PDB file of C-alpha atoms in Angstrom:
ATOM      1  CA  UNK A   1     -66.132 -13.600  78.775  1.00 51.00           C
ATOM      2  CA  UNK A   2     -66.163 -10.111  78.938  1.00 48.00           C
ATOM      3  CA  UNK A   3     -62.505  -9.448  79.767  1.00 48.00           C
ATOM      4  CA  UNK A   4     -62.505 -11.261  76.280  1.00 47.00           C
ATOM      5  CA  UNK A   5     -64.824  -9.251  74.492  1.00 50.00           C
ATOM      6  CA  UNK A   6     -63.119  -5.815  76.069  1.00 46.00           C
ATOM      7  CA  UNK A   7     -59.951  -6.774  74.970  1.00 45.00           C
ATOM      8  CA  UNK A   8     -61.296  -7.374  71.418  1.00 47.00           C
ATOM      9  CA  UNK A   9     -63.019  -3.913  71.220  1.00 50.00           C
ATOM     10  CA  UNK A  10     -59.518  -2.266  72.334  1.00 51.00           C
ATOM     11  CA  UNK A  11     -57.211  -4.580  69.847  1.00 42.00           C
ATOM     12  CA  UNK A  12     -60.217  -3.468  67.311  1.00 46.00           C
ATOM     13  CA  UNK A  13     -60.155   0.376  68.456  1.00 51.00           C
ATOM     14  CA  UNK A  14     -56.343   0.296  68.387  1.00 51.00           C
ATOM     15  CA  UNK A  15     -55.987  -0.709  64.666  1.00 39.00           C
ATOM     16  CA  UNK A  16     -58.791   1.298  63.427  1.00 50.00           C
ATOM     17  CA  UNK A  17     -56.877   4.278  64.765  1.00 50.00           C
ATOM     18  CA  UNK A  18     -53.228   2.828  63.529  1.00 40.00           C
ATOM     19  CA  UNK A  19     -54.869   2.552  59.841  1.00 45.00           C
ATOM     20  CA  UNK A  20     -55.789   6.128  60.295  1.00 49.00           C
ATOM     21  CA  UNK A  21     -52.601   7.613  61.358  1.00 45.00           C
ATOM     22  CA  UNK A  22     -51.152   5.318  58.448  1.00 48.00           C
ATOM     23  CA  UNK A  23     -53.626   7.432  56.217  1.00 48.00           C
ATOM     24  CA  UNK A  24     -52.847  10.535  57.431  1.00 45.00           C
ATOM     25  CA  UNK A  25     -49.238  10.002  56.954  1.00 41.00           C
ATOM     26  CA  UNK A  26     -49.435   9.092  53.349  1.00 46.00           C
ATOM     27  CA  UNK A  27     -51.338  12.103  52.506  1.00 41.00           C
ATOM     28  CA  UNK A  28     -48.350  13.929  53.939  1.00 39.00           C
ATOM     29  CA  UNK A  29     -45.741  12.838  51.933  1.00 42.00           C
ATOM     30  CA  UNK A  30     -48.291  12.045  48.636  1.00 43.00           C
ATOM     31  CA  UNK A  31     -50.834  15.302  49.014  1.00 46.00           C
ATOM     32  CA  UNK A  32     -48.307  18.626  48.976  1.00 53.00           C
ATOM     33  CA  UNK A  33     -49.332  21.624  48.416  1.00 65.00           C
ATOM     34  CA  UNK A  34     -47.625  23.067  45.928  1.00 72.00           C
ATOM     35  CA  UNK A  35     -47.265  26.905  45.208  1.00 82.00           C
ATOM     36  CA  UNK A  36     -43.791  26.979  42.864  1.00 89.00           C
ATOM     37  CA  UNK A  37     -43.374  25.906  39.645  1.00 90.00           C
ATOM     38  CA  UNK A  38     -39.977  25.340  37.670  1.00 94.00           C
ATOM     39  CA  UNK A  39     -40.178  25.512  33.637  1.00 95.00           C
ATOM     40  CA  UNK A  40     -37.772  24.831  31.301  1.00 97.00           C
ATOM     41  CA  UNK A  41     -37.450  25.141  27.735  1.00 98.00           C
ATOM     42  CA  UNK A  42     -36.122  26.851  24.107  1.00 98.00           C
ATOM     43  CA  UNK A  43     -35.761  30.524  23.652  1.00 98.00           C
ATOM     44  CA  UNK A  44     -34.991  31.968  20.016  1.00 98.00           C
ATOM     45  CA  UNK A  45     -35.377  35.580  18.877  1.00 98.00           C
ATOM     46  CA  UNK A  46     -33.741  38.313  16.028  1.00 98.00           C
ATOM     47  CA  UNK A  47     -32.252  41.063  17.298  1.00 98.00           C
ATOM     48  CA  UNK A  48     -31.942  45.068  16.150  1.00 96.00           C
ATOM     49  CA  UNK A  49     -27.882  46.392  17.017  1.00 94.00           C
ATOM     50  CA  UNK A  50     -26.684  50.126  17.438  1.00 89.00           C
ATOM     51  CA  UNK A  51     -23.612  51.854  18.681  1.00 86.00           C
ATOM     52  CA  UNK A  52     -24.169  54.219  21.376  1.00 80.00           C
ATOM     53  CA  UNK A  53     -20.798  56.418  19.713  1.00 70.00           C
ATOM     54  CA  UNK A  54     -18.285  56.587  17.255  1.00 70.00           C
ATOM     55  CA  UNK A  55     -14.350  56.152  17.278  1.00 67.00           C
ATOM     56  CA  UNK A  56     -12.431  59.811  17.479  1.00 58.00           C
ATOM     57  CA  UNK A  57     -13.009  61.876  14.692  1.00 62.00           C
ATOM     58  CA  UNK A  58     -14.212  59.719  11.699  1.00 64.00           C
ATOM     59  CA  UNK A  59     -18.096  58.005  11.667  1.00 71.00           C
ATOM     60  CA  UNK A  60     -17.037  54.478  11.478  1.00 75.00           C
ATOM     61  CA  UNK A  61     -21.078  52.933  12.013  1.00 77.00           C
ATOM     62  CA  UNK A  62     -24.087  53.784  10.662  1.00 77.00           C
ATOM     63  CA  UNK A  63     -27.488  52.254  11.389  1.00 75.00           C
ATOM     64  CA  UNK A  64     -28.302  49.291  13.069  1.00 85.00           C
ATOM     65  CA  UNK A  65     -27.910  45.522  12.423  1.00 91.00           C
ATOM     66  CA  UNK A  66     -29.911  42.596  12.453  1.00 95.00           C
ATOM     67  CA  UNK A  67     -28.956  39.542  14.468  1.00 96.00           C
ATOM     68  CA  UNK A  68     -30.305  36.037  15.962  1.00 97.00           C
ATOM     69  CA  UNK A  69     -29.688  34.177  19.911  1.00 97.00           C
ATOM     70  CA  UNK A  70     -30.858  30.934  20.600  1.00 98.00           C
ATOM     71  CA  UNK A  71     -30.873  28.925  23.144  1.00 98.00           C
ATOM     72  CA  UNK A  72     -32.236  27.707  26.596  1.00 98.00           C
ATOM     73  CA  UNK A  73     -34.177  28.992  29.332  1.00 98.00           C
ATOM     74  CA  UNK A  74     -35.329  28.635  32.799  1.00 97.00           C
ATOM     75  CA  UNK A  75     -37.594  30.475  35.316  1.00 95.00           C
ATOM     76  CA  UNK A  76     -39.555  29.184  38.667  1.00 93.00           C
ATOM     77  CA  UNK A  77     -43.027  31.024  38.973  1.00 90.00           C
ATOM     78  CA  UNK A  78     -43.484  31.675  42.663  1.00 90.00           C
ATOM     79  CA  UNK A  79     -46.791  31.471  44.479  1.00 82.00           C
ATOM     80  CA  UNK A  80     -50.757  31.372  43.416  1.00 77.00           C
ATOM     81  CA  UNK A  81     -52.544  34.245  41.945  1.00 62.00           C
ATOM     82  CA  UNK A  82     -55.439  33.735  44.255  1.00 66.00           C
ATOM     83  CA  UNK A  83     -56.396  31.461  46.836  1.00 67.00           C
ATOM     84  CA  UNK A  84     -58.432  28.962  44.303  1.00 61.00           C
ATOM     85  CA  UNK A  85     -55.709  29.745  41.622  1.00 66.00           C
ATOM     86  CA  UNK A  86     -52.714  27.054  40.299  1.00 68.00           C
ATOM     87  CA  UNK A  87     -49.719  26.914  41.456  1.00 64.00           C
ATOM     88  CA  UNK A  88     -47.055  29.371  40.101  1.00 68.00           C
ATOM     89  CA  UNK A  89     -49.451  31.644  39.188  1.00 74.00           C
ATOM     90  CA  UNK A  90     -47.924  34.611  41.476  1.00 84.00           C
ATOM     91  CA  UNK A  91     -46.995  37.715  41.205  1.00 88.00           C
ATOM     92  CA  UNK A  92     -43.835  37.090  40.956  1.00 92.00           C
ATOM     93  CA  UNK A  93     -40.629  34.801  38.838  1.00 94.00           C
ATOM     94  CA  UNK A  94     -37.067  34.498  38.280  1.00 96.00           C
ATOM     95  CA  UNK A  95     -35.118  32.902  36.118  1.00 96.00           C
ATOM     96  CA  UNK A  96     -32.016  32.749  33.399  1.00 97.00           C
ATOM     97  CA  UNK A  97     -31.575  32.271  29.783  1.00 98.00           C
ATOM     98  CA  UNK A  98     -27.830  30.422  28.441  1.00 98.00           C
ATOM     99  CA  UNK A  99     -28.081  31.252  24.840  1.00 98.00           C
ATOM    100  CA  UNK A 100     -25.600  32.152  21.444  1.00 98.00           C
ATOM    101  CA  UNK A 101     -26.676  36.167  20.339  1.00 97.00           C
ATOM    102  CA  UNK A 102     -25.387  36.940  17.588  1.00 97.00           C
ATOM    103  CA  UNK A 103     -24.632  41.220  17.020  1.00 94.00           C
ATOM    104  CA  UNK A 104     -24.628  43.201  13.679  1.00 92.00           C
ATOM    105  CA  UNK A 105     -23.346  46.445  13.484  1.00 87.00           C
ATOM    106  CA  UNK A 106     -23.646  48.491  10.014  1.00 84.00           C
ATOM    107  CA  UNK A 107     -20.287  50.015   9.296  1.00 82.00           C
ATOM    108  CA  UNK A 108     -19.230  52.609   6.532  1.00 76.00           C
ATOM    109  CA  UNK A 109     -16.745  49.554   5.301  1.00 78.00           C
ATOM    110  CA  UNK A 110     -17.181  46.950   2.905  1.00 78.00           C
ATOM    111  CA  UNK A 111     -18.087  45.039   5.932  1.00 83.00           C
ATOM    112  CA  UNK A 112     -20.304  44.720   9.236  1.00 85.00           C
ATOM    113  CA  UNK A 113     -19.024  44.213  12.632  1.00 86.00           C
ATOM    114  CA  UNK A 114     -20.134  40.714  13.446  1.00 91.00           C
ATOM    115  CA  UNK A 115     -19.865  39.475  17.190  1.00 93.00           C
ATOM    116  CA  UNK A 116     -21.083  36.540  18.600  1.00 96.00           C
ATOM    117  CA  UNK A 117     -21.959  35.923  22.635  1.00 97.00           C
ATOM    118  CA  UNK A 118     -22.475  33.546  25.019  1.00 97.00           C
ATOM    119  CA  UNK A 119     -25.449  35.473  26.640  1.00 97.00           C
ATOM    120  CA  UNK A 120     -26.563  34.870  30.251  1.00 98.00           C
ATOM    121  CA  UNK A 121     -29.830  37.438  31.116  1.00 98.00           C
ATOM    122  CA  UNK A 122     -30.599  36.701  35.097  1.00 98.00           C
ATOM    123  CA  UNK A 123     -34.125  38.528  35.401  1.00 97.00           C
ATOM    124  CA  UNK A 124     -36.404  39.263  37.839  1.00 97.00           C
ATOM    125  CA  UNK A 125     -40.130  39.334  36.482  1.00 97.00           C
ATOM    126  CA  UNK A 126     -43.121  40.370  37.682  1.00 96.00           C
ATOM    127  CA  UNK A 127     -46.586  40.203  37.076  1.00 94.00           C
ATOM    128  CA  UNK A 128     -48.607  42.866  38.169  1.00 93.00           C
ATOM    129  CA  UNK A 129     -52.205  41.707  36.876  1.00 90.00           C
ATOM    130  CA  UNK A 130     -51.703  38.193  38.528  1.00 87.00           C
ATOM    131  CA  UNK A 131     -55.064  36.856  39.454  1.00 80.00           C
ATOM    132  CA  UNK A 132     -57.211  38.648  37.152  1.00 82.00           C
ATOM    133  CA  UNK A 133     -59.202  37.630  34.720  1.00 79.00           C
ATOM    134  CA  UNK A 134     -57.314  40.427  31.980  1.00 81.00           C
ATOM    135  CA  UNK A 135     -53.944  40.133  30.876  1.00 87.00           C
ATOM    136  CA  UNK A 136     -52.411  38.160  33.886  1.00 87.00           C
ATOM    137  CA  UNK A 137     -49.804  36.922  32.004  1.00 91.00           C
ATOM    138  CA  UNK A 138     -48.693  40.569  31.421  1.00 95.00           C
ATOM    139  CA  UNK A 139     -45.150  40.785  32.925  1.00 97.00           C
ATOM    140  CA  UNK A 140     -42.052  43.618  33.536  1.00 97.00           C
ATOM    141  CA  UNK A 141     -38.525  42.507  33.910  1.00 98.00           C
ATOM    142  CA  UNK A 142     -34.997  43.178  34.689  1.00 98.00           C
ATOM    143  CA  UNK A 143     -31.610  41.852  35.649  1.00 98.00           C
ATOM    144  CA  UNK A 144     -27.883  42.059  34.289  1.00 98.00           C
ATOM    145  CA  UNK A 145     -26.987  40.060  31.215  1.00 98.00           C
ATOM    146  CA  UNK A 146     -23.377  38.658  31.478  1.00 97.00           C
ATOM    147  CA  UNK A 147     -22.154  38.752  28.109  1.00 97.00           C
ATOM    148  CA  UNK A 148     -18.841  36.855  26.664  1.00 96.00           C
ATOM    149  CA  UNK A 149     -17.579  37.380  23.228  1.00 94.00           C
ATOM    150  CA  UNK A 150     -16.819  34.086  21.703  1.00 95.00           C
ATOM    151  CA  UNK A 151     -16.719  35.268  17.674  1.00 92.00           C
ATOM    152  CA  UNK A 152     -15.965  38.401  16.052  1.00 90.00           C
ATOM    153  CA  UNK A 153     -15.476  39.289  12.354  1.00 88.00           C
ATOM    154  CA  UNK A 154     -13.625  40.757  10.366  1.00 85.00           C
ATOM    155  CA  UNK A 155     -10.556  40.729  11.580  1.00 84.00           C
ATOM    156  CA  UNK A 156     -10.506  44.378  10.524  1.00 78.00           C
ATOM    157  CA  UNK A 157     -12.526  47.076   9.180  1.00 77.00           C
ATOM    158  CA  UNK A 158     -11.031  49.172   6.353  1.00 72.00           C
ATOM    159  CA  UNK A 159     -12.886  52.773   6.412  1.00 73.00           C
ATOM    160  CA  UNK A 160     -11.277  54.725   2.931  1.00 71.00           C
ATOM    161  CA  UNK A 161     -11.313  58.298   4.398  1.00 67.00           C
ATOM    162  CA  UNK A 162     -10.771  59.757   1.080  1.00 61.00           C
ATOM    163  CA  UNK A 163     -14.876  59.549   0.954  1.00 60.00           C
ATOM    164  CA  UNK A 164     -16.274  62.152   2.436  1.00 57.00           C
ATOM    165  CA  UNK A 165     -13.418  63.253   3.701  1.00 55.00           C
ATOM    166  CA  UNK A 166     -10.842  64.254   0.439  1.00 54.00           C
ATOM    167  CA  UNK A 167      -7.356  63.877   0.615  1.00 51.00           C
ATOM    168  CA  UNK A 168      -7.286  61.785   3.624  1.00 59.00           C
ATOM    169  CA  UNK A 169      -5.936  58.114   4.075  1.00 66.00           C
ATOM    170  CA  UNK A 170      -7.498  54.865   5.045  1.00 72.00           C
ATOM    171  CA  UNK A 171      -7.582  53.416   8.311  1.00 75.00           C
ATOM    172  CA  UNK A 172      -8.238  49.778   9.678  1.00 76.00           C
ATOM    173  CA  UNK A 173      -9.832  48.997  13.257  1.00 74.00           C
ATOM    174  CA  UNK A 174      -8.338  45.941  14.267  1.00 76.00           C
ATOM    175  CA  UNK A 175     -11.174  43.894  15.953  1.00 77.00           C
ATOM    176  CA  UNK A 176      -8.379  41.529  17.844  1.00 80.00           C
ATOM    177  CA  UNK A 177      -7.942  44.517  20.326  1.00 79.00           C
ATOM    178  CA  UNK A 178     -11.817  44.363  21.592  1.00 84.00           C
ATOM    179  CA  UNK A 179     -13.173  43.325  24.981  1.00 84.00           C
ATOM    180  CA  UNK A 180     -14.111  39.884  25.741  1.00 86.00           C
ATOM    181  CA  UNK A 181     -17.303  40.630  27.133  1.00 90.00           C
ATOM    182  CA  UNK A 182     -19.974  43.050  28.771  1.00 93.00           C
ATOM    183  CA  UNK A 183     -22.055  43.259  31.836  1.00 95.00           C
ATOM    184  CA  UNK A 184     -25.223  44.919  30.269  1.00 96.00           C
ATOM    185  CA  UNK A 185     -28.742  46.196  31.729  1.00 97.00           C
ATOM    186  CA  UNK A 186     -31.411  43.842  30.492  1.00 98.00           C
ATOM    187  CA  UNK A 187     -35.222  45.105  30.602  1.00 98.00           C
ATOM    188  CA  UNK A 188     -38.379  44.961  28.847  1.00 98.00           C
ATOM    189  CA  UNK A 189     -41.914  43.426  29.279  1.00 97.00           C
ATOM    190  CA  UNK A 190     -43.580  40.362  27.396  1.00 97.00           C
ATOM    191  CA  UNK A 191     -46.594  38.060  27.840  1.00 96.00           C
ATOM    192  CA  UNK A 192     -47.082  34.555  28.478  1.00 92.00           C
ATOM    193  CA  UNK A 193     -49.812  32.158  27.109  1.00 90.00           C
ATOM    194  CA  UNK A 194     -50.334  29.659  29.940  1.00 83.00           C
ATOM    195  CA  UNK A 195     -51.382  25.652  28.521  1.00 83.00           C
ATOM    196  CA  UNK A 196     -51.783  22.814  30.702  1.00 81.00           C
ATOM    197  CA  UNK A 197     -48.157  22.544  31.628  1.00 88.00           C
ATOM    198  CA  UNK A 198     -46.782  24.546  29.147  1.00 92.00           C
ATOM    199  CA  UNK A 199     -45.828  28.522  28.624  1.00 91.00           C
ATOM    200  CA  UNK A 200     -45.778  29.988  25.507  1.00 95.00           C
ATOM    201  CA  UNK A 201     -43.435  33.746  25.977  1.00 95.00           C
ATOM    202  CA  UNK A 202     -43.256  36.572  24.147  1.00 97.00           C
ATOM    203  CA  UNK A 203     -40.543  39.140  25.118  1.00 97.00           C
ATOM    204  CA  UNK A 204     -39.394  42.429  24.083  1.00 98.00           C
ATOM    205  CA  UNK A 205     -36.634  43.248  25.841  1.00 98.00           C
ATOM    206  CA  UNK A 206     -33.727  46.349  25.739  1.00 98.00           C
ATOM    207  CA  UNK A 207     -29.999  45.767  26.362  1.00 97.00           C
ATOM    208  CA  UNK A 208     -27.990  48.877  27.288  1.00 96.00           C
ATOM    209  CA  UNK A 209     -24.272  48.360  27.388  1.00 94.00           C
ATOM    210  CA  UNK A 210     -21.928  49.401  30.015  1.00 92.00           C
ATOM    211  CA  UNK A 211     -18.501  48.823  28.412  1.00 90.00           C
ATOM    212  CA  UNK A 212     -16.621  50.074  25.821  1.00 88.00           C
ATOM    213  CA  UNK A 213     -15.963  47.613  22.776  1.00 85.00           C
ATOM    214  CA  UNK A 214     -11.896  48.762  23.115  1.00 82.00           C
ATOM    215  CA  UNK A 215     -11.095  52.041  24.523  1.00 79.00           C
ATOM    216  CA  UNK A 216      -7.623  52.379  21.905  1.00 76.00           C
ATOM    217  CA  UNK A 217      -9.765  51.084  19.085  1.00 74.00           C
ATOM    218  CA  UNK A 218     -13.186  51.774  19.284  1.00 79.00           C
ATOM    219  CA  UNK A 219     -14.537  53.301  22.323  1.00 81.00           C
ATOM    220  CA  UNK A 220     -18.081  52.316  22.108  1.00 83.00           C
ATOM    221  CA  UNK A 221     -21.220  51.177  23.590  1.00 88.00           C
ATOM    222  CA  UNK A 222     -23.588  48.635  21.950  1.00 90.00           C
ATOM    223  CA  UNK A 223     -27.068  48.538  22.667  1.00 94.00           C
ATOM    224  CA  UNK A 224     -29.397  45.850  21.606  1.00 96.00           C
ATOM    225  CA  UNK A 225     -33.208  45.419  21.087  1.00 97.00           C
ATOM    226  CA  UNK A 226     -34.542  41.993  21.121  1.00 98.00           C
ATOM    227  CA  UNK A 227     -37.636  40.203  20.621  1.00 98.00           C
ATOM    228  CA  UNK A 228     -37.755  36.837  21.309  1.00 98.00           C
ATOM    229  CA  UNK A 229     -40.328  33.237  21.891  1.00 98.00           C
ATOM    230  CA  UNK A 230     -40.311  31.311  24.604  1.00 97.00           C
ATOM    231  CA  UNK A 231     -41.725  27.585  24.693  1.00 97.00           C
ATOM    232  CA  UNK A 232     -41.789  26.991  28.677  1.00 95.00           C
ATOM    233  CA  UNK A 233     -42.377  22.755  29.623  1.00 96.00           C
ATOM    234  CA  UNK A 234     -43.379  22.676  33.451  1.00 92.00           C
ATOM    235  CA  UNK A 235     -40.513  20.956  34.574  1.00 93.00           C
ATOM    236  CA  UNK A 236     -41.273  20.602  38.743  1.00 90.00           C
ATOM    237  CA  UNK A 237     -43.596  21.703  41.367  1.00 87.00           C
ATOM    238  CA  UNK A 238     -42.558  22.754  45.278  1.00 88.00           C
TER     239      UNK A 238
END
């Protein structure tokens, strides 16, 4: 009788403590702790274009344009702020925007040089008043932009030389002889709005160009200012 009742007490004991590891298992794979965040979501902006230079020996622009981009972006905030903060509420986050910009330059012509990219900003940001209570969604960032011209009009730009300079001829810049693309500097700061799940962006942001539009042609830089909204969806945690 109690070899019976032992037995029961161990069967008993040994279930109890099969249950639990069964429980401890499932908060494994069910309870994470997550510090990342991935969002995704829409990026649009208007943008402010300059040359950096003129063509040899006439002015050919003159002021700066105004353009548009739109398109997509991405970014994975790394880390808590605090110990008792969310997730992806770090110091730091990186991400990439796939978008269409669209550059004006002001010309002395009858028309404006009009180029259109398929921009790709990689940028680094970070966040240097992350788990405070003021401004910590105050960011800095930076990375290359990989720029490919996919549109450009006119096909050329007439400059009459005979104003301001008298007895001289026209001449036409061909825009079929420019680059396909640049690899700029992007940088600038912005802030984000943080919702539950959800990041609204604002960024100002400077692009300095490294290569020439056409070295023959016109053998200039563009540079770019940009401000732009960001509607961030919290896409994953890990």
């Amino acid at each position: 009788m109690k070899k019976n009742l032992l037995l029961a007490i161990a069967v008993l004991c040994g279930l109890s403590g099969l249950a639990q590891s069964g429980e401890d298992i499932n908060k494994l794979f069910t309870e994470k702790d997550f510090n990342h965040v991935l969002y995704v979501g829409p990026v649009v902006g208007a943008n402010m274009t300059m040359s950096s230079g003129q063509p040899a020996k006439y002015d050919l622009f003159e002021g700066t344009g105004i353009g548009f981009s739109g398109g997509v972006a991405a970014k994975v905030r790394f880390g808590r702020g605090t110990e008792n903060s969310l997730e992806g509420t770090g110091k730091l986050a990186a991400g990439f925007e796939v978008k269409y910009t669209v550059n004006n330059v002001k010309t002395r012509t009858d028309d404006n040089l009009k180029l259109g990219y398929l921009d790709i900003p990689v940028l680094v940001q970070f966040y240097p008043l992350a788990g405070t209570t003021t401004a910590n969604g105050l960011f800095i960032e930076a990375g290359p932009d990989f720029a490919v011209l996919m549109s450009k009009s006119p096909k050329t730009l007439h400059l009459d030389l005979n104003e301001p300079y008298p007895g001289l001829q026209a001449i036409e810049y061909a825009t079929g002889d420019l680059k396909g693309g640049d690899i700029r500097v992007a940088m600038g700061l912005g802030y984000n709005y943080s919702m539950p799940k959800v990041d609204l962006g604002i960024h100002a942001r400077y692009y300095l160009g490294t290569g020439e539009l056409s070295k023959k042609v016109l053998p200039t830089k563009l540079n770019t200012l940009e401000l732009s909204l960001s509607l961030m969806f919290q896409t994953a945690k890990f």
